[in-house]
Short mmCIF file of C-alpha atoms in Angstrom, two decimals:
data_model
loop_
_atom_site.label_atom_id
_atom_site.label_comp_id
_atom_site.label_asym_id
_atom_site.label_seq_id
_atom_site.Cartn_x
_atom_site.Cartn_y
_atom_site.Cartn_z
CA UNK A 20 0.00 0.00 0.00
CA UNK A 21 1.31 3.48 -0.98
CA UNK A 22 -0.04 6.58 0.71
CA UNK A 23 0.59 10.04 -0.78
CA UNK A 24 0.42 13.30 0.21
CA UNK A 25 0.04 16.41 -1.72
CA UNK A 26 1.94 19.24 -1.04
CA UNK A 27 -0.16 21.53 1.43
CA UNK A 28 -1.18 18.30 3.02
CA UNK A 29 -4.55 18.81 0.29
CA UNK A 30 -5.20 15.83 0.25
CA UNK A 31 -3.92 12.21 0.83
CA UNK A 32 -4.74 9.50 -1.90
CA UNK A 33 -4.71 5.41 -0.56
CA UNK A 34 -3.10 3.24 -3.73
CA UNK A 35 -2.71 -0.78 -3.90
CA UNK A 36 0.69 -1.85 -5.36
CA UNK A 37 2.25 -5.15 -7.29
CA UNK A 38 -0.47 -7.82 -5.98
CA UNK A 39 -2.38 -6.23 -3.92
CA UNK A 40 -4.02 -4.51 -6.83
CA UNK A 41 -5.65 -8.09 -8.80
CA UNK A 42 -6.20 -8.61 -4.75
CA UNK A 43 -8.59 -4.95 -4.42
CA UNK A 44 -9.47 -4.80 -8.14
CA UNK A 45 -10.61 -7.62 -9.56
CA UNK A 46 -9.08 -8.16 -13.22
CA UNK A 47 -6.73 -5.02 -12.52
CA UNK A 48 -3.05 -5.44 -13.77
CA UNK A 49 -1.89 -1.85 -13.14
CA UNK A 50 1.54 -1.23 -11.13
CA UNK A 51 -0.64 0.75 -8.94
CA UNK A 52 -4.02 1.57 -8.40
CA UNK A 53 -5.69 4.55 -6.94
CA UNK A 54 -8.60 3.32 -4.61
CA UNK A 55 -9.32 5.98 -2.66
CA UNK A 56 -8.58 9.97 -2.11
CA UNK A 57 -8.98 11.88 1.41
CA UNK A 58 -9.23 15.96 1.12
CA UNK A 59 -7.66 18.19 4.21
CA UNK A 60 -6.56 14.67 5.81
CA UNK A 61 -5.84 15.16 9.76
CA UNK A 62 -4.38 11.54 10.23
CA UNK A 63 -2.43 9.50 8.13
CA UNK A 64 -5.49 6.38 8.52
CA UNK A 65 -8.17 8.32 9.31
CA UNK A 66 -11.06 5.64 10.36
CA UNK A 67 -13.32 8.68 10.55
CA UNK A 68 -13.18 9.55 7.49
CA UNK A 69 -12.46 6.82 5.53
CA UNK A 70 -16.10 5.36 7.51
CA UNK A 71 -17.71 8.46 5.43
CA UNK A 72 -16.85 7.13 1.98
CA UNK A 73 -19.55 5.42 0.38
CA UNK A 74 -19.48 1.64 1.59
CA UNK A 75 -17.99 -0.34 -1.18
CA UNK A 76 -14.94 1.85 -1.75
CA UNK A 77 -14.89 2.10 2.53
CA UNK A 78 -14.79 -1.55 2.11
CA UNK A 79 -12.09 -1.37 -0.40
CA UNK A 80 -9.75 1.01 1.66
CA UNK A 81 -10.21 -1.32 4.70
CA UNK A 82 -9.54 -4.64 2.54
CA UNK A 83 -6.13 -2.28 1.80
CA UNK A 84 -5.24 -1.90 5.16
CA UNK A 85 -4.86 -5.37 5.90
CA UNK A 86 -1.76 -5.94 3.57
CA UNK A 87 1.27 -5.83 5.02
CA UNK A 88 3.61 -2.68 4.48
CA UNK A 89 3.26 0.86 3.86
CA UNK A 90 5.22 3.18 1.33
CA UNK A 91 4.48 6.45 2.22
CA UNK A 92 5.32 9.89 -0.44
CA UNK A 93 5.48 13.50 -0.27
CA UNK A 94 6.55 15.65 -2.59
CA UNK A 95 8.40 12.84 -4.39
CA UNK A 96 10.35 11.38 -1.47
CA UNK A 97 8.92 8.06 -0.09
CA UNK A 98 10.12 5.81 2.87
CA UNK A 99 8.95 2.28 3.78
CA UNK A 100 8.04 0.76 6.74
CA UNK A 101 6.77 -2.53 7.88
CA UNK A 102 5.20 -3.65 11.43
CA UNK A 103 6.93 -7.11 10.22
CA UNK A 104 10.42 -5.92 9.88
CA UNK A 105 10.34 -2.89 12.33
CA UNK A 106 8.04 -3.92 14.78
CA UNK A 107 9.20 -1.30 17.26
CA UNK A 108 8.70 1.85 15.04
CA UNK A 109 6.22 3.69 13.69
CA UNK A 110 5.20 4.87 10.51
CA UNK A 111 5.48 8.76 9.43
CA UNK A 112 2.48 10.31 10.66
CA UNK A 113 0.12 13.49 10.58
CA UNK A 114 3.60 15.03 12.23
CA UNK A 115 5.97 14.06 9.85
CA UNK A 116 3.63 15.01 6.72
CA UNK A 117 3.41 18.69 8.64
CA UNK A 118 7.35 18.62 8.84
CA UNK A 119 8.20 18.08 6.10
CA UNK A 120 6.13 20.38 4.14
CA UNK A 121 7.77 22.91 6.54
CA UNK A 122 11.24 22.11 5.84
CA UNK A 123 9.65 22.62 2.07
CA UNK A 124 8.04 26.04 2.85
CA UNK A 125 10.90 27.07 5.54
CA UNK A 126 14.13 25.65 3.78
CA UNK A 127 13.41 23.95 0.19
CA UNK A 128 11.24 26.54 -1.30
CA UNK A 129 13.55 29.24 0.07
CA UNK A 130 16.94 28.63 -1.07
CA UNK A 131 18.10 28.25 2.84
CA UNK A 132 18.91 24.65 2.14
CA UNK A 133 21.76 25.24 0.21
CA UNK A 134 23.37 26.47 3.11
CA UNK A 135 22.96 23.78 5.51
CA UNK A 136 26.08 21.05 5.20
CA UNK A 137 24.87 19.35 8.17
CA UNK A 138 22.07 18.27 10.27
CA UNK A 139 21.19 16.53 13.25
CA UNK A 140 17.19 14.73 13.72
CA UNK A 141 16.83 13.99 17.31
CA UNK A 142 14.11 11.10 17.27
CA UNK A 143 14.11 10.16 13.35
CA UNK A 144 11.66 7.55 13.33
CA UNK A 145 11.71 5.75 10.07
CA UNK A 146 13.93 8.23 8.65
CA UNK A 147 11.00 9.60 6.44
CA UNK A 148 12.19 13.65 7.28
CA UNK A 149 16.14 12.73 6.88
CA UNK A 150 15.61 11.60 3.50
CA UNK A 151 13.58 14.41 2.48
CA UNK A 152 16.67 16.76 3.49
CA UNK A 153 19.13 14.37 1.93
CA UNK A 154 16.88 14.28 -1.96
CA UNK A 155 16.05 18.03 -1.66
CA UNK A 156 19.39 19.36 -1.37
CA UNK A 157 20.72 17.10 -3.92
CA UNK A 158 18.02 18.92 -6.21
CA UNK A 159 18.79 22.21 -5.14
CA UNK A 160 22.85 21.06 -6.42
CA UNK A 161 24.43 20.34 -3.24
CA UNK A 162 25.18 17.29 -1.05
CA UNK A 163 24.91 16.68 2.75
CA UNK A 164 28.16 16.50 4.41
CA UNK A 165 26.92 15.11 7.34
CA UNK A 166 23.72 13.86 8.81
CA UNK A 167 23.18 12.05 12.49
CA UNK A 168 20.07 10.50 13.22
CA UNK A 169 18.89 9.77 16.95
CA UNK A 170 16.08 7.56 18.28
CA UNK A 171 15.30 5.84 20.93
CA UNK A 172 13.98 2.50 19.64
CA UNK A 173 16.69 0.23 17.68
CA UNK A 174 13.81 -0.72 15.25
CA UNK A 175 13.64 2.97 13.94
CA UNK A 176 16.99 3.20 13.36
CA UNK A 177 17.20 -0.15 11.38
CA UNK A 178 14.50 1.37 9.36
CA UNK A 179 15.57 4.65 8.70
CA UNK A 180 19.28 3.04 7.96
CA UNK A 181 17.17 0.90 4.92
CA UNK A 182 15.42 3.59 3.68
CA UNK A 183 18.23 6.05 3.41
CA UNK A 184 20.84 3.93 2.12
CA UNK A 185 20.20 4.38 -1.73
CA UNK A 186 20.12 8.22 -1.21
CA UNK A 187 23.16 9.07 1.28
CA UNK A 188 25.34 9.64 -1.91
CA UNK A 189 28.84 11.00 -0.60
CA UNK A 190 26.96 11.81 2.56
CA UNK A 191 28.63 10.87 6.20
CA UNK A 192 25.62 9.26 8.21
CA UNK A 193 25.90 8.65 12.00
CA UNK A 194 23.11 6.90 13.60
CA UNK A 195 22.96 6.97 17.39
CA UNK A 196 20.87 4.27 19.71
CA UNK A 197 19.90 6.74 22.85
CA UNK A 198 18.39 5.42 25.99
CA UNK A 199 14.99 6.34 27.22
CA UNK A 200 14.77 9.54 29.21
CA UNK A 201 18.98 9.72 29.07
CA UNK A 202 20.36 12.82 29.07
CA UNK A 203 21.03 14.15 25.27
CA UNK A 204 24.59 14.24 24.25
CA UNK A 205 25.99 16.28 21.56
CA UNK A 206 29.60 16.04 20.81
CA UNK A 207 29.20 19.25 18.07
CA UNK A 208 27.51 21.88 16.57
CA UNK A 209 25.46 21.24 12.85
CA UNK A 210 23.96 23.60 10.80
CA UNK A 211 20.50 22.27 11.16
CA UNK A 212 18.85 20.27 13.99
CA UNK A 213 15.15 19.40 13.89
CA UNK A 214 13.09 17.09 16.39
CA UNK A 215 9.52 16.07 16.81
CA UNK A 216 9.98 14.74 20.79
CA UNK A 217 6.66 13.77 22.46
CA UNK A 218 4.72 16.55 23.77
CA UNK A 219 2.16 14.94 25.84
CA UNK A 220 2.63 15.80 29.49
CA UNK A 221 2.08 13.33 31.31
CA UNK A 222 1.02 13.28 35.43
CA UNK A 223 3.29 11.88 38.13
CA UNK A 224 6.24 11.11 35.77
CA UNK A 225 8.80 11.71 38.02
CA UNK A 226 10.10 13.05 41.27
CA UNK A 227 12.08 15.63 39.29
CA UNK A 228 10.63 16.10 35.90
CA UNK A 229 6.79 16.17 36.34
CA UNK A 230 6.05 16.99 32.81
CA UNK A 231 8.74 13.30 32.07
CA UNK A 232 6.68 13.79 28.90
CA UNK A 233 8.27 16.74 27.86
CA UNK A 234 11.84 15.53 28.29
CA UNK A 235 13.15 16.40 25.62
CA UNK A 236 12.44 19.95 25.17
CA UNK A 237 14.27 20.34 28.78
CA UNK A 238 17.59 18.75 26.97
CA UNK A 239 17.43 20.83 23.63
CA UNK A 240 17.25 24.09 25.47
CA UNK A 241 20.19 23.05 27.50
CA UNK A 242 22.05 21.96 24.52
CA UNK A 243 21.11 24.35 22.72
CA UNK A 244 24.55 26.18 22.10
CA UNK A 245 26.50 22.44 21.66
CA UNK A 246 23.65 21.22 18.99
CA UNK A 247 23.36 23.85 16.73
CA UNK A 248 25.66 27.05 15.15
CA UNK A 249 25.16 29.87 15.88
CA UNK A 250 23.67 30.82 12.06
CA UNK A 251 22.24 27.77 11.96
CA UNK A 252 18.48 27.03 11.85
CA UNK A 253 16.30 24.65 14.71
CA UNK A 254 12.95 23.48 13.65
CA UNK A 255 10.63 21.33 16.12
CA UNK A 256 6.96 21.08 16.96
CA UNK A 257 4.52 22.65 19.40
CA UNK A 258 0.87 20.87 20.42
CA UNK A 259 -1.74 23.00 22.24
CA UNK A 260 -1.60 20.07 24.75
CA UNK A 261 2.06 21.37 26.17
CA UNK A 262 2.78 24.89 24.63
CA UNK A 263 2.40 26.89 27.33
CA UNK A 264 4.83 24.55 29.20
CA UNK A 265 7.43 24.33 26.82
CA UNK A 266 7.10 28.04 24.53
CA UNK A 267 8.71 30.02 27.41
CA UNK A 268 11.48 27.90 28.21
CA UNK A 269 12.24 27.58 24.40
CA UNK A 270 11.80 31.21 23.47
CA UNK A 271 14.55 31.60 26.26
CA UNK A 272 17.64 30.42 23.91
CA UNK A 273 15.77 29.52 20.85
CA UNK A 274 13.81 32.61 18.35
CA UNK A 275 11.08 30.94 16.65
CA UNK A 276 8.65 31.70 14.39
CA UNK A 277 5.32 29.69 12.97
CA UNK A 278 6.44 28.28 9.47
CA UNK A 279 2.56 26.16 9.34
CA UNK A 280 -0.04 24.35 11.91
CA UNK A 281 -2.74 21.96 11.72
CA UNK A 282 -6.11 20.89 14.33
CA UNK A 283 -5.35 17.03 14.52
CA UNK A 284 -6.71 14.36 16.98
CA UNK A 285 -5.23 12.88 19.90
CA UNK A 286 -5.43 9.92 18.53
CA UNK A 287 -3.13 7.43 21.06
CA UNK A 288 -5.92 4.81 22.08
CA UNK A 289 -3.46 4.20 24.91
CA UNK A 290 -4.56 7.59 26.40
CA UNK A 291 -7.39 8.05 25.09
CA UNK A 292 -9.72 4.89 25.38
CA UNK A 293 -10.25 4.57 29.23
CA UNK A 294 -9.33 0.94 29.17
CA UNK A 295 -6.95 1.06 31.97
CA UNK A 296 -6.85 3.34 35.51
CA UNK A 297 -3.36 4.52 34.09
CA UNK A 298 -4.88 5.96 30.61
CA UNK A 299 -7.99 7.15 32.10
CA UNK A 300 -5.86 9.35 35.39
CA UNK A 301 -3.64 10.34 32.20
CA UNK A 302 -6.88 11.69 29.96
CA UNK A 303 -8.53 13.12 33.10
CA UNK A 304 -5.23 15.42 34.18
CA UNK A 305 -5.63 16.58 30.12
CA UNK A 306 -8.80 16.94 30.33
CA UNK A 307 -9.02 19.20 34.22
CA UNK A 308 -6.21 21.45 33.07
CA UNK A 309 -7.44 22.56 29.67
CA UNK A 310 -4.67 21.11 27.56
CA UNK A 311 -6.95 18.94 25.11
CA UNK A 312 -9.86 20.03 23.02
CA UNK A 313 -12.63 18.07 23.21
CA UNK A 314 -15.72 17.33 20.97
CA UNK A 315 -18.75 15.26 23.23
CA UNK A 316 -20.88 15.47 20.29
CA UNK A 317 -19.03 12.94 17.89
CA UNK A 318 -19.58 15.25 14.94
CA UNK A 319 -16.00 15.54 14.17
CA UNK A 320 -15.19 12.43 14.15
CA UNK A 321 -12.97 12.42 17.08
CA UNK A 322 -13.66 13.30 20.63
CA UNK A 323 -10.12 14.41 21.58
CA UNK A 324 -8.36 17.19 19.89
CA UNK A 325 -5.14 19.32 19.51
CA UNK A 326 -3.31 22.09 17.02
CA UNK A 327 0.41 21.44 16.14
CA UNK A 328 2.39 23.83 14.55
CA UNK A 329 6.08 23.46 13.31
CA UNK A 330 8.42 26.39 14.43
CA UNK A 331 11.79 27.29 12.97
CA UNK A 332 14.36 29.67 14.03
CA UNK A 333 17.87 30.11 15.50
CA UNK A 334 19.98 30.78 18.60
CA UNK A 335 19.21 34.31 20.37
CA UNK A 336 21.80 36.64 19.60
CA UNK A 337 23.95 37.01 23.00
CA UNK A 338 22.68 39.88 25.62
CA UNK A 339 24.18 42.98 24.24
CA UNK A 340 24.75 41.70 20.32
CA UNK A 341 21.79 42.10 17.92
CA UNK A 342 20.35 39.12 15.46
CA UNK A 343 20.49 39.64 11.72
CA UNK A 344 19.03 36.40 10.65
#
């Protein structure tokens, strides 16, 4: 299964590949088949919406689903990713479609890419955003010098590693196994460094973090002047669910501006479906302190709500020095 996204995240359009298309279309023999096409998408699977398509292509869509696999494409960059071979990971999501088109508004679009020789993604995932650096500034006639990917889970890494192999070119690639809730360690400045860390604060997560959740914001703004130059550009995400938490504390050594947003669901059944004392204490302390829309009605599809927005931006000038960028 292939899922693309258009640029402006307009729409995103569900297509069966190789056998699954004879499997969804009886008689078909295309490469690939478009079965179905979501406008203004605010999830990657969207069970909301795709339940609003008229039933047999619904059924169609679902029958999809059930193969194995999933290429995903933007703007002519696709990764793969399996819950076979990377059982541990996770496929790019809502997030990662917002990012990138970001880095394509922010970076691509602008010319600033050219400038950047290096980067450094602090929780990669399957790699999706650290090949759409490495292809774009091929196109725009450079090559990466230098990228270092981070994560968490082993199984990311493994599948970022696969899917950025064929592109790396002449390009140096570090990829670094970190340990849950360690502290980060940067051993030198890049030009570029871009994360999507969780952003869910979370109750009672520790005796000296309480927002555990929000980790990793605390060790970016503390590393701030070891991760990145001081021209160089830092792009992460915000959620209404943490912002005011994590905005101050960033603004402090970081200046950021709003490059694009999106309303999305909370959609982490974990939290969100009541099923355990743990996930309903953890949707209850979202719920009591205002951090999570919600819709009791069921007319949008989704009862629990957020906006994220990608920011981009640079070191503050030094107290006393002024900031040309």
């Amino acid at each position: 299964m292939k899922l693309r996204v258009s640029q402006g995240l307009k729409k995103v359009e569900y297509f069966a590949l190789g056998a699954e298309v004879g499997k969804t279309a009886a008689g078909a023999r295309d490469k690939e088949l478009l079965i179905a096409s979501v406008p203004e998408p605010v999830l990657m699977r969207d069970p909301a919406r795709l339940a609003a398509l008229e039933s047999p292509r619904r059924d169609a869509v679902l029958n999809l689903l059930d193969f194995p696999g999933q290429i995903v494409e933007f703007d002519g960059v696709s990764t793969f990713w399996s819950p076979e071979l990377y059982p541990g990971a996770w496929s790019p999501s809502i997030d990662t479609m917002l990012f990138a088109e970001a880095i394509r508004l922010d970076l691509a679009s602008t010319g600033r890419l050219r400038k950047i020789r290096d980067f450094l993604e602090i929780g990669t995932g399957s790699g999706f955003l650290s090949k759409y650096l490495l292809v774009k500034k091929r196109s725009a006639g450079g090559e990466m010098r230098l990228a270092h990917l981070s994560d968490i889970n082993k199984d990311a890494l493994r599948c970022a590693l696969d899917n950025l192999e064929a592109v790396r070119g002449r390009t140096l690639m570090y990829y670094t196994h970190t340990q849950r809730d360690a502290k980060l360690k940067v051993d030198r400045p890049y030009d570029l460094v871009l994360s999507n860390p969780p952003y869910i604060p979370r109750p009672g997560a520790g005796r000296h973090n309480p927002y555990e959740g929000l980790f990793l914001y605390d060790e970016m703004i503390l590393n701030a002047g070891r991760m990145l130059r001081p021209d160089g550009v830092f792009m992460t995400i915000l959620s209404s669910l943490s912002r005011p938490l994590v905005e101050p504390a960033l603004k402090s050594v970081f200046t950021l501006r709003p490059v694009i947003s999106r309303r999305v669901p909370l959609k982490i059944p974990a939290i969100t479906a009541g099923l355990s004392k743990g996930s309903r204490d953890w949707i209850s302390y979202l719920r009591s302190r205002g951090y999570v829309e919600e819709d009791r009605t069921g007319r949008s599809g989704h009862r629990y709500w957020q906006t994220i927005e990608i920011v981009s931006g640079g070191l503050k000038a030094p107290a006393g020095k002024s900031d040309s960028r």
